[in-house]
Amino acid sequence: MKIKKTDHMQYMDGMEAIESDFMEKVLTAMKEYDYDQYSSRDVETALNKAQLSIEDYAAILSPAAMPYLEDMARKATAETRKHFGNSVSLFTPLYIANYCENQCVYCGFSITNKINRATLSMQEAEDELKAIAATGLKEILFLTGESRLKSGVEYIGETIKLATKYFSTIGIEIYPLNTEEYAFLHSCGADFVSVYQETYNTDTYELVHLRGSKRSFPYRFHAQERALLGGLRGVAFGALLGLDDFRKDAFAAGLHALLIQQKYPHAEISFSTPRLRPYINNAENNSKDVHEKQLLQVMLAYRLFMPYAGITISTRERAGFRDHVIGMVATKMSAGVSVGVGGHSEEQKGDEQFEISDERNVKEVHQMIRSKGLQPVFTDYIRV
Amino acid sequence: MSDMLTIGGHTFQSRFILGSGKFSLEIMKAVIEHGEAEIVTLALRRANTGGEENILDYIPKEITLLPNTSGARNAEEAVRIARLSRELGCGDFVKLEVIHDSKYLLPDNYETIKATEILAKEGFIVMPYMYPDLYAARSLVNAGAAAVMPLGAPIGSNKGLSTKDFIQILVDEINLPIIVDAGIGRPSQACEAMEMGVDAIMCNTAIATANDVALMAKAFKQAIEAGRAAYLAGLGRVLNFKAEASSPLTGFLED
Ligand code: SF4
C-alpha cells in the first residue's frame, strides 16, 4: 500500500511500525485533560501523597497549582535528594552535523533556513571529542539535524565508536530510527536516546512540521519503544514548551514516560524541558506563555510524578535559573555548550540551532555546583 | 574488644558501613571520621579514574573499599563490573547489586544468585544486596556469598525496617553476617536492627540528606554500637529465661 507522504498520522516508506497502543492512550488522556477543573484542594491532596497518581499529576500541572510552587519546590527538593543525593551530572552536546531535510517552523536547522551547513569529518569529530574530553567531561550527547543523506546511521555509528575512546556515556539526539538501527548504534557504544515529541497535539504537530520524515507523528511517538527494543538503556522524553498548550503537552509527555516505564521497568527514564528559543533569521521565536514560573511548574510536576526520573536542564535557560533548579529538580546539566557544528576545538563549521543563554564553561559550571554543596558527577555509567 | 565483625576472613571493629553514592566528595572524609566507618562503598560507575573528581582520592587509605556493581541489570553485567573493579585495584570485596527496575530499584535476587556463584568461584568476597527472602538467602549461602545484605526498605526511602520480620528470619536462619542495606532513615532504626541481631548496617541517604552530615554520621555510629550492645546483653536475658530457675516452678510435681 502506498502511503501519502503528507499525512502526518501515517508512517512513511521504510518506517517500522511496532505493536503498541500507547499513542492512543496518551492522545485520549490528553484530550480529556481539562486542567481548569482542578482546584486548590486537588493540588493539596496531591502534595500530601507519597506516590502521585495520574490524577494528582494532572492537578499539579494545572493553573490551580501555581500558588503552590513553593510547596512543590520543597517536596521536589526532598524527592530529588532521596533519589539522587547531592549529585548533578554534567555532559556536553556535540553537534556533528546540521543538515536537515525537514521543515520545522521553530528550528534554525530547517531546510528552508539559509545557514551554513556542515558535517564533521572523522578527523574533525575526533578533534572535537578530544577537546571536550580535555575539560574532564565523560558524558557526551551527539546531535544532528534530521538528514539520512548527510548524516546517515553508518556515519553516526562511526562517530560513536570514536567517542567510546574518550567518553563513558554516549547519548544520541538524532532522527528516530528503526529497532535494528538503534541496535546497531547501541553496538557502536550509544546507550541513551532522546527523542522529543515537540508537541503531542497532532493538529499543531501537522502545522509546525511542514515537510520531511518528521511529519510522521506516530513514527516519532514510538521511537523510545523501538530504542528500548533495540537494547538501549535509557530514553528521554520532552515537549518543546510553548509550541502548543504547554500543560497538555507536559501532561502527555509524563504519561508517555510512565507507560514506557511500566512496560520496560529497567529503562532509565529522563525528561528534558526545552522552551522555544530565538534562532538565526528568526529572533522573535520565543515562548509567550511559558515563563520561568510555568517552566518550573512543569519541571516540579515531572519530579513529583516520577521521582526516580532524571531531569535535564539545558543551556537554553539563563544561568540563574539553572543554578536554582539543580538539586531541586534537575539532575543533569550541560556545560561548555556550543550548538553549532564543531566549535569546541577550532572554528565552528556550521551555524547554530538556536540561541543559548548560559555560556559558562565546564570549570565555571563545576564551581557553581560545588558552591551549592552539590556534587558534580562526570561519570555515572559503566559500559559493560 | 573481641566482638569483631568478620566478613570473608577480614575483621572489622566497626559495624557501620558507609554508602558513598550521595555525598559531596569533600565531606566524605569528615563523615568517615565521625562515623568511624572502616568500610565504604564505591560505585564503580562513579569512579572517574584518571580524571577529575575521582572519589578514590577522597577515601582514606586505611578504609576497606567495597566497590559495588550499581548499574548492572543482570548477572553478566554485574560480573563484568566486578572484574573491572578488581582490575582497577579496588580489591576483592564486591557488593553485588543487580537491579532491573528503574522505579523501585529493588534487587533481582535470581540474577544476584547467579552472579554470586560466578564471582565467589573467582575468589571475590561477595556481599550481595538482596530482597530478604529466605530461599534466596540460602541459595546465596550455597553460592558462596560472604555476607547477605537484605534491604530494610526501598533504596533512599528512609522508611526504616519495612521488612523487619523477614530480616529477623534471615538473622535466625542464615549463618553469615547479615547487613541491613538500604532504607534505614534514622539512627533509632539502625539501633533497632542491631538489637535484632543484625551484624552491621549500611547507610547512605539518611546521612547524606542530614543538615549536619558529620554529626549524623556520629549519631549512626553510636546507635549501631548501642544496638549491638543491647543485642549482646539481650542474649544473656534469653539464656536466663531458658536456664533453670533457682527454685523451679514445677518442682512440686511428684509423679
Ligand atoms: S527540529 Fe530537527 S527536524 Fe526540525 S528542522 Fe530542526 S533539526 Fe530539522
XYZ file of C-alpha atoms and ligand atoms in Angstrom:
647
model
C 0.000 0.000 0.000
C 1.351 3.392 -0.918
C 1.037 5.939 1.800
C 0.592 9.590 1.054
C 3.728 11.274 2.339
C 1.926 14.283 3.551
C -0.389 12.563 6.012
C 1.202 13.305 9.376
C -0.609 10.437 11.102
C 0.803 7.804 8.745
C 4.091 6.012 8.557
C 6.257 6.654 5.535
C 8.208 4.157 3.458
C 10.851 2.325 5.449
C 9.411 3.298 8.806
C 8.932 0.366 11.113
C 5.583 0.068 12.879
C 5.543 -1.758 16.230
C 2.684 -3.199 18.236
C 1.752 -0.604 20.799
C -1.371 1.128 21.975
C 0.452 3.829 23.880
C -0.183 6.544 21.342
C -3.946 6.128 21.542
C -3.788 6.045 25.318
C -1.725 9.196 25.588
C -3.707 11.116 22.989
C -7.031 10.163 24.532
C -5.931 11.108 28.028
C -4.514 14.377 26.792
C -7.727 15.279 25.015
C -9.670 14.625 28.174
C -7.285 16.610 30.313
C -9.197 19.709 31.307
C -6.811 21.438 33.656
C -9.269 24.161 34.596
C -11.380 21.728 36.535
C -8.763 21.251 39.243
C -8.986 23.160 42.482
C -6.511 24.042 45.169
C -7.905 21.135 47.141
C -6.877 18.704 44.431
C -3.411 20.191 44.479
C -3.158 19.897 48.242
C -4.343 16.302 48.133
C -1.712 15.517 45.537
C 1.049 17.169 47.516
C 0.181 15.144 50.585
C 0.697 11.860 48.828
C 3.819 9.762 48.798
C 3.108 8.463 45.319
C 1.184 10.631 42.891
C -1.470 9.132 40.649
C -2.106 10.338 37.120
C -4.961 12.449 38.502
C -2.608 14.023 41.031
C -0.151 14.739 38.273
C -2.913 16.421 36.301
C -3.715 18.567 39.334
C -0.179 19.783 39.981
C 0.184 20.740 36.330
C -2.983 22.789 36.414
C -3.222 26.563 36.900
C -4.622 25.845 40.364
C -1.155 24.651 41.369
C 0.555 27.938 40.553
C 0.168 29.320 44.107
C 1.742 26.110 45.405
C 5.054 26.375 43.587
C 6.910 26.880 46.834
C 5.360 23.790 48.428
C 6.028 21.817 45.302
C 9.627 23.009 45.286
C 10.131 21.868 48.873
C 8.686 18.472 48.234
C 10.608 18.151 44.990
C 13.884 19.014 46.668
C 13.341 16.259 49.218
C 12.452 13.761 46.497
C 15.468 14.691 44.437
C 17.738 14.279 47.447
C 16.201 10.927 48.229
C 16.762 9.521 44.778
C 19.849 11.338 43.553
C 21.542 12.599 46.705
C 23.828 15.528 46.074
C 24.707 14.542 42.564
C 24.400 16.672 39.484
C 25.605 15.032 36.283
C 27.450 17.035 33.693
C 27.559 16.483 29.963
C 28.007 18.388 26.784
C 26.173 18.162 23.497
C 28.179 17.839 20.291
C 26.561 18.721 17.009
C 28.206 16.554 14.387
C 26.010 17.782 11.525
C 23.335 20.355 10.886
C 21.946 19.235 7.551
C 18.233 18.700 7.766
C 15.629 17.538 5.319
C 12.742 18.671 7.451
C 10.951 21.913 7.722
C 10.009 22.645 11.302
C 8.865 26.192 11.783
C 10.580 26.631 15.153
C 14.087 25.470 14.287
C 17.187 27.069 12.837
C 18.220 23.903 11.026
C 15.021 23.847 8.968
C 15.702 23.088 5.307
C 14.381 26.440 4.124
C 16.516 28.449 6.537
C 19.654 29.819 4.899
C 22.500 28.890 7.210
C 25.963 27.421 6.924
C 25.655 23.647 6.802
C 28.322 21.160 7.718
C 29.060 17.597 8.724
C 32.156 16.870 10.772
C 34.723 14.626 9.144
C 36.050 11.797 11.293
C 39.195 13.808 11.932
C 37.197 16.860 12.915
C 34.951 14.768 15.103
C 37.959 13.319 16.853
C 39.444 16.768 17.418
C 36.164 17.890 18.940
C 35.939 14.823 21.142
C 39.478 15.308 22.374
C 38.869 18.969 23.127
C 35.736 18.137 25.097
C 37.359 15.238 26.925
C 40.151 17.593 27.980
C 37.631 19.564 30.045
C 37.105 16.460 32.178
C 33.663 15.606 30.867
C 32.861 11.924 30.467
C 29.401 12.115 29.016
C 28.582 13.289 25.539
C 25.381 13.739 23.612
C 25.564 13.553 19.833
C 23.180 15.698 17.862
C 22.440 16.033 14.196
C 19.794 17.602 12.055
C 17.491 15.069 10.511
C 19.239 14.086 7.319
C 19.660 10.449 6.469
C 21.592 11.601 3.406
C 24.194 13.843 5.013
C 24.407 12.216 8.417
C 23.395 8.607 7.939
C 23.204 5.912 10.577
C 26.556 4.456 9.485
C 28.219 7.828 9.869
C 26.713 8.391 13.297
C 27.813 4.889 14.291
C 31.390 5.685 13.292
C 31.480 8.849 15.372
C 30.019 6.974 18.330
C 32.758 4.378 18.049
C 35.316 7.172 18.099
C 33.691 8.661 21.156
C 33.958 5.427 23.136
C 37.696 6.093 23.316
C 37.098 9.229 25.352
C 33.685 9.006 26.990
C 31.954 6.581 29.311
C 28.434 7.684 28.455
C 27.160 8.399 24.976
C 23.695 9.654 24.215
C 22.137 10.439 20.871
C 19.599 13.039 19.945
C 19.071 12.327 16.280
C 16.196 11.450 13.964
C 14.058 8.470 15.028
C 15.275 5.079 13.851
C 14.019 1.577 13.355
C 14.702 -1.007 16.046
C 17.602 -2.568 14.167
C 19.258 0.751 13.590
C 19.027 1.516 17.280
C 20.550 -1.877 17.978
C 23.375 -1.022 15.594
C 24.135 2.297 17.320
C 23.953 0.518 20.652
C 26.561 -1.940 19.415
C 28.726 1.052 18.467
C 28.571 2.345 22.036
C 25.473 4.506 22.426
C 23.256 3.815 25.420
C 20.825 6.685 25.774
C 18.373 8.096 23.288
C 16.455 11.343 23.416
C 13.510 11.931 21.168
C 11.324 14.945 21.783
C 7.817 14.774 20.525
C 7.827 18.600 20.471
C 4.039 18.692 20.778
C 1.540 15.938 21.430
C -1.240 17.929 19.841
C -1.458 16.213 16.464
C -3.099 19.199 14.778
C -0.367 21.580 15.878
C 2.171 18.910 15.068
C 0.974 18.925 11.500
C 1.105 22.714 11.281
C 4.689 23.080 12.520
C 6.234 20.111 10.735
C 5.735 21.087 7.139
C 7.780 18.518 5.330
C 10.243 15.692 5.752
C 10.111 12.463 7.683
C 9.487 14.267 10.942
C 5.949 14.810 9.749
C 5.096 11.276 10.736
C 3.741 11.706 14.246
C 3.341 8.011 15.109
C 6.843 7.070 13.975
C 8.306 9.687 16.259
C 5.968 8.769 19.080
C 7.119 5.159 19.154
C 10.818 5.958 18.935
C 11.531 5.389 22.628
C 9.956 1.991 22.483
C 11.922 0.993 19.413
C 15.094 2.241 21.080
C 14.452 0.052 24.119
C 13.617 -2.899 21.917
C 16.937 -2.244 20.210
C 18.709 -2.680 23.542
C 19.280 0.920 24.534
C 19.445 1.531 28.221
C 17.661 4.787 28.730
C 15.310 7.104 26.927
C 14.473 10.761 27.306
C 11.193 12.484 26.659
C 10.373 16.079 26.040
C 7.862 18.516 24.729
C 9.029 21.783 23.265
C 7.239 24.027 25.717
C 5.468 26.936 24.134
C 4.774 25.303 20.793
C 1.257 24.422 21.863
C -0.616 24.290 25.168
C 2.320 23.523 27.429
C 0.237 21.988 30.233
C -1.329 19.484 27.929
C 1.990 18.735 26.304
C 3.721 18.215 29.631
C 0.841 16.039 30.791
C 1.180 13.892 27.673
C 4.958 13.638 27.970
C 4.666 12.493 31.589
C 2.084 9.909 30.719
C 4.086 8.709 27.751
C 7.101 8.212 30.007
C 5.026 6.437 32.643
C 3.645 3.943 30.156
C 7.126 3.194 28.869
C 8.456 2.802 32.406
C 5.692 0.367 33.281
C 6.251 -1.756 30.195
C 10.063 -1.598 30.367
C 10.805 -1.373 34.095
C 14.544 -1.470 33.566
C 14.576 1.568 31.282
C 16.231 4.647 32.689
C 13.767 7.436 32.142
C 14.526 11.093 31.848
C 12.933 14.341 30.807
C 14.127 17.417 29.073
C 12.262 20.673 29.272
C 13.173 22.829 26.300
C 11.346 26.083 25.727
C 11.135 27.782 22.373
C 14.196 29.869 21.664
C 15.058 32.501 19.057
C 17.244 31.211 16.213
C 19.126 32.589 13.211
C 16.861 34.604 10.907
C 14.072 34.319 13.483
C 14.972 36.333 16.516
C 11.338 36.652 17.515
C 10.749 32.981 18.038
C 10.069 32.730 21.745
C 7.615 31.037 24.036
C 4.991 33.518 25.008
C 3.087 31.787 27.736
C 5.850 29.684 29.228
C 7.650 31.998 31.596
C 10.129 30.729 34.134
C 7.340 30.154 36.627
C 5.489 27.880 34.250
C 8.669 26.157 33.200
C 9.462 25.442 36.823
C 5.963 24.136 37.398
C 6.456 21.605 34.620
C 9.820 20.527 35.990
C 8.426 20.175 39.505
C 5.481 18.181 38.198
C 7.788 15.766 36.370
C 9.859 15.330 39.516
C 6.895 14.704 41.818
C 5.177 12.377 39.380
C 8.271 10.327 38.575
C 10.743 10.983 41.397
C 13.226 8.461 40.029
C 13.461 10.053 36.570
C 16.391 12.177 35.511
C 15.634 15.751 34.502
C 17.983 17.702 32.291
C 18.195 21.463 32.313
C 19.508 22.892 29.081
C 21.653 25.896 28.242
C 18.615 27.432 26.672
C 17.865 28.766 30.130
C 19.778 31.522 31.868
C 22.470 30.724 34.383
C 20.478 31.976 37.381
C 17.565 29.701 36.614
C 19.785 26.708 36.006
C 21.669 27.245 39.231
C 18.481 27.156 41.238
C 16.831 24.143 39.701
C 19.745 21.784 40.199
C 19.391 19.901 43.426
C 15.719 20.842 43.454
C 14.549 19.082 40.308
C 17.255 18.900 37.681
C 19.776 16.110 37.973
C 21.743 16.771 34.863
C 23.036 19.877 33.187
C 25.002 20.697 30.101
C 28.173 22.738 30.310
C 30.591 24.225 27.836
C 27.957 24.153 25.153
C 28.241 25.029 21.504
C 25.099 24.485 19.454
C 26.816 24.998 16.131
C 28.587 22.181 14.313
C 32.008 21.807 15.880
C 33.399 24.776 17.734
C 34.988 23.037 20.711
C 38.407 22.527 19.206
C 38.696 25.134 16.488
C 36.395 27.282 14.443
C 32.766 26.387 14.315
C 31.915 24.849 10.970
C 28.164 25.195 10.755
C 25.637 27.612 12.237
C 23.711 27.141 15.463
C 20.321 25.549 16.017
C 19.111 28.162 18.484
C 20.500 30.773 20.851
C 21.821 29.638 24.181
C 21.548 31.602 27.389
C 24.206 30.095 29.612
C 27.654 30.428 28.100
C 29.690 29.196 31.068
C 32.435 26.682 30.511
C 32.788 23.356 32.302
C 35.016 24.752 35.034
C 32.626 27.551 35.862
C 29.626 25.258 35.978
C 31.613 22.822 38.072
C 32.493 25.521 40.582
C 28.936 26.727 40.759
C 27.673 23.210 41.555
C 30.305 22.817 44.250
C 29.460 26.185 45.759
C 25.921 24.981 46.307
C 27.125 21.986 48.290
C 26.263 19.639 45.451
C 28.494 17.113 43.787
C 29.317 17.478 40.098
C 29.333 13.994 38.593
C 31.273 13.431 35.402
C 30.616 9.770 35.063
C 27.728 7.690 36.288
C 27.811 4.757 33.966
C 29.992 1.837 33.054
C 29.837 0.380 29.618
C 29.806 -3.386 30.142
C 37.057 -5.753 72.282
C 36.652 -9.254 70.944
C 33.305 -8.507 69.384
C 34.531 -8.138 65.831
C 32.702 -8.276 62.550
C 34.206 -10.875 60.243
C 33.488 -10.895 56.540
C 35.321 -13.214 54.190
C 38.155 -13.689 56.653
C 38.647 -9.947 57.232
C 37.798 -8.470 60.602
C 36.411 -5.067 61.401
C 35.905 -3.189 64.616
C 33.112 -1.065 63.221
C 29.718 -2.354 62.231
C 28.884 0.749 60.305
C 29.295 0.587 56.546
C 29.072 3.856 54.749
C 27.471 4.154 51.346
C 29.132 6.921 49.407
C 26.844 7.471 46.437
C 25.020 10.510 47.674
C 27.685 12.698 49.217
C 29.694 15.631 48.101
C 33.216 14.295 47.895
C 34.847 16.835 50.167
C 32.639 15.946 53.097
C 33.265 12.226 52.712
C 36.345 12.364 54.906
C 34.529 14.102 57.728
C 31.716 11.587 57.555
C 34.082 8.646 57.623
C 35.915 10.110 60.600
C 32.839 10.889 62.647
C 31.144 7.643 61.801
C 34.374 5.683 62.287
C 33.389 3.547 59.361
C 36.008 1.081 58.197
C 34.213 0.021 55.061
C 33.000 2.465 52.446
C 31.150 1.549 49.298
C 32.267 2.837 45.982
C 30.051 2.944 42.931
C 32.415 1.873 40.243
C 30.401 3.693 37.657
C 31.196 6.879 39.533
C 34.905 6.228 39.787
C 36.283 8.767 37.399
C 39.608 7.033 37.168
C 42.348 9.193 35.798
C 40.052 12.181 35.536
C 38.836 14.896 37.837
C 36.608 14.244 40.809
C 37.801 10.746 41.432
C 36.053 9.518 44.525
C 39.042 7.307 45.327
C 41.038 10.422 46.161
C 38.652 11.243 48.968
C 38.641 7.922 50.772
C 41.470 7.458 53.299
C 43.882 4.638 52.520
C 43.155 2.540 55.591
C 39.485 2.221 54.654
C 38.349 -1.022 53.060
C 36.731 -0.290 49.737
C 33.528 -2.060 48.917
C 33.064 -1.467 45.209
C 29.518 -2.052 44.087
C 28.087 -3.136 40.802
C 25.398 -0.499 40.628
C 24.186 -0.055 37.101
C 24.214 -3.801 36.456
C 20.908 -5.095 35.145
C 21.751 -8.775 35.061
C 24.294 -11.267 36.367
C 26.523 -10.936 33.357
C 26.875 -7.178 33.669
C 27.483 -7.445 37.399
C 30.243 -9.973 36.871
C 31.914 -7.737 34.331
C 31.760 -4.705 36.593
C 33.187 -6.732 39.479
C 36.104 -7.903 37.370
C 36.703 -4.358 36.240
C 36.839 -3.168 39.828
C 39.458 -5.766 40.676
C 41.498 -4.748 37.646
C 41.366 -1.162 38.833
C 42.915 -2.244 42.100
C 39.832 -1.915 44.256
C 40.452 -5.236 45.992
C 38.490 -8.460 46.287
C 35.413 -7.167 48.024
C 32.370 -6.603 45.913
C 28.908 -5.502 46.824
C 26.682 -7.121 44.315
C 23.787 -5.019 43.125
C 21.700 -6.297 40.272
C 18.715 -4.108 39.593
C 16.299 -4.398 36.747
C 13.762 -1.844 37.822
C 14.294 1.860 37.451
C 11.404 2.858 39.683
C 11.743 0.941 42.936
C 15.331 -0.148 42.450
C 14.546 -3.494 44.028
C 17.270 -6.099 43.650
C 16.780 -9.070 41.363
C 17.527 -11.984 43.686
C 17.657 -14.547 40.904
C 20.308 -12.742 38.874
C 22.140 -11.880 42.084
C 22.468 -15.550 42.988
C 23.836 -16.355 39.551
C 26.436 -13.610 39.776
C 27.396 -14.602 43.324
C 28.160 -18.105 42.197
C 30.468 -16.944 39.419
C 32.269 -14.307 41.451
C 32.746 -16.420 44.563
C 34.445 -19.053 42.418
C 36.774 -16.370 41.126
C 37.841 -15.539 44.657
C 35.770 -12.429 45.251
C 34.406 -11.674 48.683
C 30.824 -11.298 47.549
C 28.342 -9.248 49.536
C 25.039 -9.428 47.714
C 22.314 -6.838 48.105
C 19.037 -8.722 48.201
C 15.366 -8.687 48.870
C 15.002 -10.534 52.209
C 13.766 -13.883 51.093
C 14.839 -16.979 52.959
C 15.128 -19.241 49.942
C 17.194 -16.711 48.064
C 19.403 -16.172 51.102
C 20.034 -19.908 51.370
C 20.931 -20.006 47.714
C 23.339 -17.149 48.257
C 24.997 -19.087 51.059
C 25.358 -22.082 48.774
C 26.652 -19.861 46.002
C 29.497 -18.705 48.227
C 28.401 -15.295 49.480
C 30.464 -13.800 52.305
C 27.509 -11.930 53.803
C 23.969 -11.120 52.817
C 22.651 -7.595 52.609
C 18.875 -7.508 52.802
C 17.094 -4.233 52.257
C 15.189 -2.663 55.118
C 13.064 -0.620 52.744
C 13.460 0.621 49.186
C 16.696 2.487 48.484
C 16.681 6.079 49.595
C 13.242 5.810 51.168
C 14.438 6.410 54.746
C 11.498 4.246 55.791
C 13.454 2.050 58.106
C 12.709 -1.580 58.681
C 9.704 -2.250 56.486
C 10.972 -5.789 56.036
C 11.735 -6.354 59.690
C 10.089 -9.746 60.152
C 11.818 -11.170 57.128
C 15.189 -9.838 58.130
C 14.658 -11.488 61.520
C 14.144 -14.798 59.749
C 17.450 -14.340 57.964
C 19.166 -13.448 61.210
C 17.800 -16.620 62.770
C 18.440 -18.968 59.880
C 21.422 -17.771 57.885
C 24.861 -18.416 59.162
C 26.566 -15.449 57.552
C 26.825 -11.816 58.560
C 23.503 -10.109 57.866
C 23.915 -6.478 56.926
C 20.893 -4.272 56.511
C 21.373 -2.230 53.410
C 19.019 0.428 52.145
C 16.051 2.075 53.722
C 17.480 2.939 57.129
C 16.482 6.525 57.709
C 17.236 7.196 61.374
C 19.796 6.154 63.934
C 16.980 4.645 66.003
C 16.137 2.312 63.125
C 19.763 1.277 62.824
C 19.747 0.620 66.534
C 16.594 -1.457 66.284
C 18.085 -3.584 63.522
C 21.220 -4.159 65.560
C 19.138 -5.171 68.576
C 17.526 -7.802 66.386
C 20.902 -9.385 65.843
C 21.810 -7.925 62.514
C 25.594 -7.829 62.170
C 26.091 -4.457 60.528
C 24.290 -1.527 58.976
C 24.909 0.159 55.746
C 23.733 3.724 55.450
C 23.938 6.483 52.901
C 20.907 8.665 52.169
C 19.963 9.253 55.782
C 23.352 10.777 56.450
C 23.813 12.485 53.118
C 20.499 14.300 53.466
C 21.001 15.435 57.047
C 21.680 19.083 57.791
C 24.887 18.245 59.608
C 26.242 15.150 57.931
C 29.221 14.686 60.228
C 27.053 14.828 63.320
C 24.552 12.449 61.777
C 27.362 10.030 60.960
C 28.331 10.120 64.611
C 24.748 9.534 65.680
C 24.623 6.440 63.481
C 27.871 5.130 64.837
C 26.575 5.453 68.392
C 23.199 3.968 67.556
C 24.800 0.965 65.914
C 27.053 0.442 68.912
C 24.130 0.786 71.292
C 22.066 -1.697 69.303
C 24.911 -4.161 69.225
C 25.439 -3.863 72.964
C 21.733 -4.367 73.555
C 21.754 -7.450 71.373
C 24.701 -8.924 73.220
C 23.130 -8.067 76.528
C 19.802 -9.389 75.344
C 21.311 -12.735 74.520
C 22.062 -13.135 78.178
C 18.461 -12.436 79.065
C 17.237 -15.057 76.648
C 19.604 -17.569 78.206
C 18.356 -16.624 81.678
C 14.851 -17.347 80.618
C 15.828 -20.763 79.396
C 18.168 -21.573 82.251
C 16.960 -23.459 85.289
C 15.367 -21.167 87.794
C 16.821 -21.328 91.316
C 13.563 -22.631 92.703
C 11.800 -24.425 89.900
C 8.170 -23.541 89.326
C 7.370 -27.127 88.508
C 9.319 -28.681 91.391
C 6.183 -29.687 93.237
C 5.322 -32.408 90.777
C 5.787 -35.839 92.302
C 4.945 -38.444 89.755
S 13.778 20.409 14.700
Fe 15.044 18.771 13.951
S 13.972 18.012 12.191
Fe 13.133 20.013 12.598
S 14.288 21.385 11.373
Fe 15.277 21.309 13.347
S 16.843 19.765 13.139
Fe 15.428 19.534 11.446
